[in-house]
Amino acid sequence: MSNLLLVMLGGGLGAVVRAAVTNSCSKLSTQLPVATLIVNLVGSFLISLLSGIAIAQAWLSPLIIVGFLGGLTTFSTLSLELTNMLTTKSQRMLFIAYSFLQYGLCFMACIIGYVIA
């Protein structure tokens, strides 16, 4: 199976999981975009963990790391959410808090995955 097909399959599955997480989190009453935070934290941890351990089968990397985790995590949604917060005067403090949560916690999740691997 070609690497592009593996990336497509993994990416599709990752996007479906992200949509399910977004749908589940939409029931929460919070100003914080929890779904994006969750998928980015999980993705940061898993990409570091899986990159740190030798993936025995070469086809797993395009399927899981590039495809699934690429479809699961979302930098563009994060950028839009932060832009919307920054341009809404009443959400400037939320912008600062969410920026620290996303970048700080995702970086820590990545380090934890690296250490475990």
C-alpha atoms as a printed R data frame, in Angstrom:
    type eleno elety resid chain resno       x      y      z
1   ATOM     1    CA   MET     A     1   0.000  0.000  0.000
2   ATOM     2    CA   SER     A     2   1.432  3.389 -0.930
3   ATOM     3    CA   ASN     A     3   2.419  5.872  1.763
4   ATOM     4    CA   LEU     A     4  -0.034  8.457  0.403
5   ATOM     5    CA   LEU     A     5  -2.917  6.023  0.782
6   ATOM     6    CA   LEU     A     6  -1.812  5.248  4.339
7   ATOM     7    CA   VAL     A     7  -1.658  8.970  5.153
8   ATOM     8    CA   MET     A     8  -5.128  9.443  3.653
9   ATOM     9    CA   LEU     A     9  -6.621  6.577  5.669
10  ATOM    10    CA   GLY     A    10  -4.984  7.675  8.915
11  ATOM    11    CA   GLY     A    11  -5.843 11.328  8.327
12  ATOM    12    CA   GLY     A    12  -9.482 10.508  7.680
13  ATOM    13    CA   LEU     A    13  -9.711  8.490 10.866
14  ATOM    14    CA   GLY     A    14  -7.953 11.208 12.872
15  ATOM    15    CA   ALA     A    15 -10.359 13.836 11.521
16  ATOM    16    CA   VAL     A    16 -13.355 11.671 12.472
17  ATOM    17    CA   VAL     A    17 -12.000 11.258 16.005
18  ATOM    18    CA   ARG     A    18 -11.418 15.022 16.238
19  ATOM    19    CA   ALA     A    19 -15.000 15.663 15.098
20  ATOM    20    CA   ALA     A    20 -16.291 13.217 17.733
21  ATOM    21    CA   VAL     A    21 -14.269 14.942 20.467
22  ATOM    22    CA   THR     A    22 -15.513 18.337 19.270
23  ATOM    23    CA   ASN     A    23 -19.103 17.087 19.295
24  ATOM    24    CA   SER     A    24 -18.733 15.646 22.802
25  ATOM    25    CA   CYS     A    25 -17.114 18.803 24.168
26  ATOM    26    CA   SER     A    26 -19.745 21.073 22.614
27  ATOM    27    CA   LYS     A    27 -22.068 20.011 25.429
28  ATOM    28    CA   LEU     A    28 -19.760 21.642 27.988
29  ATOM    29    CA   SER     A    29 -20.555 25.193 28.976
30  ATOM    30    CA   THR     A    30 -17.165 26.872 28.872
31  ATOM    31    CA   GLN     A    31 -15.570 29.733 26.965
32  ATOM    32    CA   LEU     A    32 -12.410 27.682 26.570
33  ATOM    33    CA   PRO     A    33 -12.245 25.603 23.350
34  ATOM    34    CA   VAL     A    34 -11.720 22.364 25.272
35  ATOM    35    CA   ALA     A    35 -11.920 20.055 22.246
36  ATOM    36    CA   THR     A    36  -8.958 21.689 20.503
37  ATOM    37    CA   LEU     A    37  -6.953 21.577 23.719
38  ATOM    38    CA   ILE     A    38  -7.721 17.867 24.212
39  ATOM    39    CA   VAL     A    39  -6.847 16.760 20.674
40  ATOM    40    CA   ASN     A    40  -3.653 18.823 20.651
41  ATOM    41    CA   LEU     A    41  -2.561 17.478 24.056
42  ATOM    42    CA   VAL     A    42  -3.226 13.876 23.041
43  ATOM    43    CA   GLY     A    43  -1.552 14.424 19.675
44  ATOM    44    CA   SER     A    44   1.517 16.083 21.212
45  ATOM    45    CA   PHE     A    45   1.954 13.239 23.664
46  ATOM    46    CA   LEU     A    46   1.431 10.478 21.098
47  ATOM    47    CA   ILE     A    47   3.642 11.954 18.374
48  ATOM    48    CA   SER     A    48   6.528 12.250 20.815
49  ATOM    49    CA   LEU     A    49   5.920  8.815 22.305
50  ATOM    50    CA   LEU     A    50   5.602  7.086 18.930
51  ATOM    51    CA   SER     A    51   8.553  8.962 17.446
52  ATOM    52    CA   GLY     A    52  10.665  8.014 20.444
53  ATOM    53    CA   ILE     A    53  10.008  4.298 20.174
54  ATOM    54    CA   ALA     A    54  11.138  2.509 17.086
55  ATOM    55    CA   ILE     A    55   8.041  1.704 15.060
56  ATOM    56    CA   ALA     A    56   8.690 -1.862 13.952
57  ATOM    57    CA   GLN     A    57   6.671 -1.672 10.755
58  ATOM    58    CA   ALA     A    58   7.619  1.099  8.311
59  ATOM    59    CA   TRP     A    59   4.015  1.519  7.139
60  ATOM    60    CA   LEU     A    60   2.845  2.520 10.640
61  ATOM    61    CA   SER     A    61   4.605  5.898 10.566
62  ATOM    62    CA   PRO     A    62   2.700  7.335  7.567
63  ATOM    63    CA   LEU     A    63  -0.542  5.793  8.826
64  ATOM    64    CA   ILE     A    64  -0.351  6.867 12.467
65  ATOM    65    CA   ILE     A    65   2.150  9.714 12.890
66  ATOM    66    CA   VAL     A    66   1.589 11.647  9.667
67  ATOM    67    CA   GLY     A    67  -1.979 10.549  8.917
68  ATOM    68    CA   PHE     A    68  -3.911  9.901 12.115
69  ATOM    69    CA   LEU     A    69  -2.146 12.428 14.337
70  ATOM    70    CA   GLY     A    70  -2.098 14.982 11.512
71  ATOM    71    CA   GLY     A    71  -5.864 14.566 11.127
72  ATOM    72    CA   LEU     A    72  -6.458 14.577 14.868
73  ATOM    73    CA   THR     A    73  -4.488 17.667 15.845
74  ATOM    74    CA   THR     A    74  -5.300 21.086 14.506
75  ATOM    75    CA   PHE     A    75  -3.055 24.104 14.280
76  ATOM    76    CA   SER     A    76  -5.378 26.038 11.975
77  ATOM    77    CA   THR     A    77  -8.345 25.766 14.363
78  ATOM    78    CA   LEU     A    78  -6.113 26.829 17.240
79  ATOM    79    CA   SER     A    79  -4.928 29.839 15.237
80  ATOM    80    CA   LEU     A    80  -8.504 30.853 14.411
81  ATOM    81    CA   GLU     A    81  -9.643 30.443 18.027
82  ATOM    82    CA   LEU     A    82  -6.747 32.563 19.280
83  ATOM    83    CA   THR     A    83  -7.385 35.225 16.621
84  ATOM    84    CA   ASN     A    84 -11.062 35.398 17.590
85  ATOM    85    CA   MET     A    85 -10.144 35.749 21.263
86  ATOM    86    CA   LEU     A    86  -7.513 38.395 20.576
87  ATOM    87    CA   THR     A    87  -9.868 40.495 18.453
88  ATOM    88    CA   THR     A    88 -12.691 40.305 21.007
89  ATOM    89    CA   LYS     A    89 -11.877 42.831 23.703
90  ATOM    90    CA   SER     A    90 -13.697 40.912 26.450
91  ATOM    91    CA   GLN     A    91 -11.681 37.757 25.699
92  ATOM    92    CA   ARG     A    92  -8.130 39.115 25.834
93  ATOM    93    CA   MET     A    93  -7.397 37.434 29.180
94  ATOM    94    CA   LEU     A    94  -8.848 34.191 27.821
95  ATOM    95    CA   PHE     A    95  -6.487 34.590 24.849
96  ATOM    96    CA   ILE     A    96  -3.492 34.784 27.191
97  ATOM    97    CA   ALA     A    97  -4.629 31.851 29.336
98  ATOM    98    CA   TYR     A    98  -5.503 29.665 26.342
99  ATOM    99    CA   SER     A    99  -2.190 30.448 24.637
100 ATOM   100    CA   PHE     A   100  -0.268 29.342 27.721
101 ATOM   101    CA   LEU     A   101  -2.437 26.237 28.096
102 ATOM   102    CA   GLN     A   102  -2.035 25.174 24.468
103 ATOM   103    CA   TYR     A   103   1.653 25.838 24.038
104 ATOM   104    CA   GLY     A   104   2.758 25.061 27.586
105 ATOM   105    CA   LEU     A   105   0.726 21.912 28.165
106 ATOM   106    CA   CYS     A   106   1.276 20.527 24.661
107 ATOM   107    CA   PHE     A   107   5.015 21.047 25.045
108 ATOM   108    CA   MET     A   108   4.927 19.291 28.421
109 ATOM   109    CA   ALA     A   109   2.872 16.431 26.937
110 ATOM   110    CA   CYS     A   110   5.476 16.079 24.207
111 ATOM   111    CA   ILE     A   111   8.288 15.961 26.767
112 ATOM   112    CA   ILE     A   112   6.421 13.334 28.815
113 ATOM   113    CA   GLY     A   113   5.939 11.190 25.708
114 ATOM   114    CA   TYR     A   114   9.627 11.545 24.888
115 ATOM   115    CA   VAL     A   115  10.691 10.570 28.412
116 ATOM   116    CA   ILE     A   116   8.392  7.540 28.463
117 ATOM   117    CA   ALA     A   117   9.658  6.363 25.079
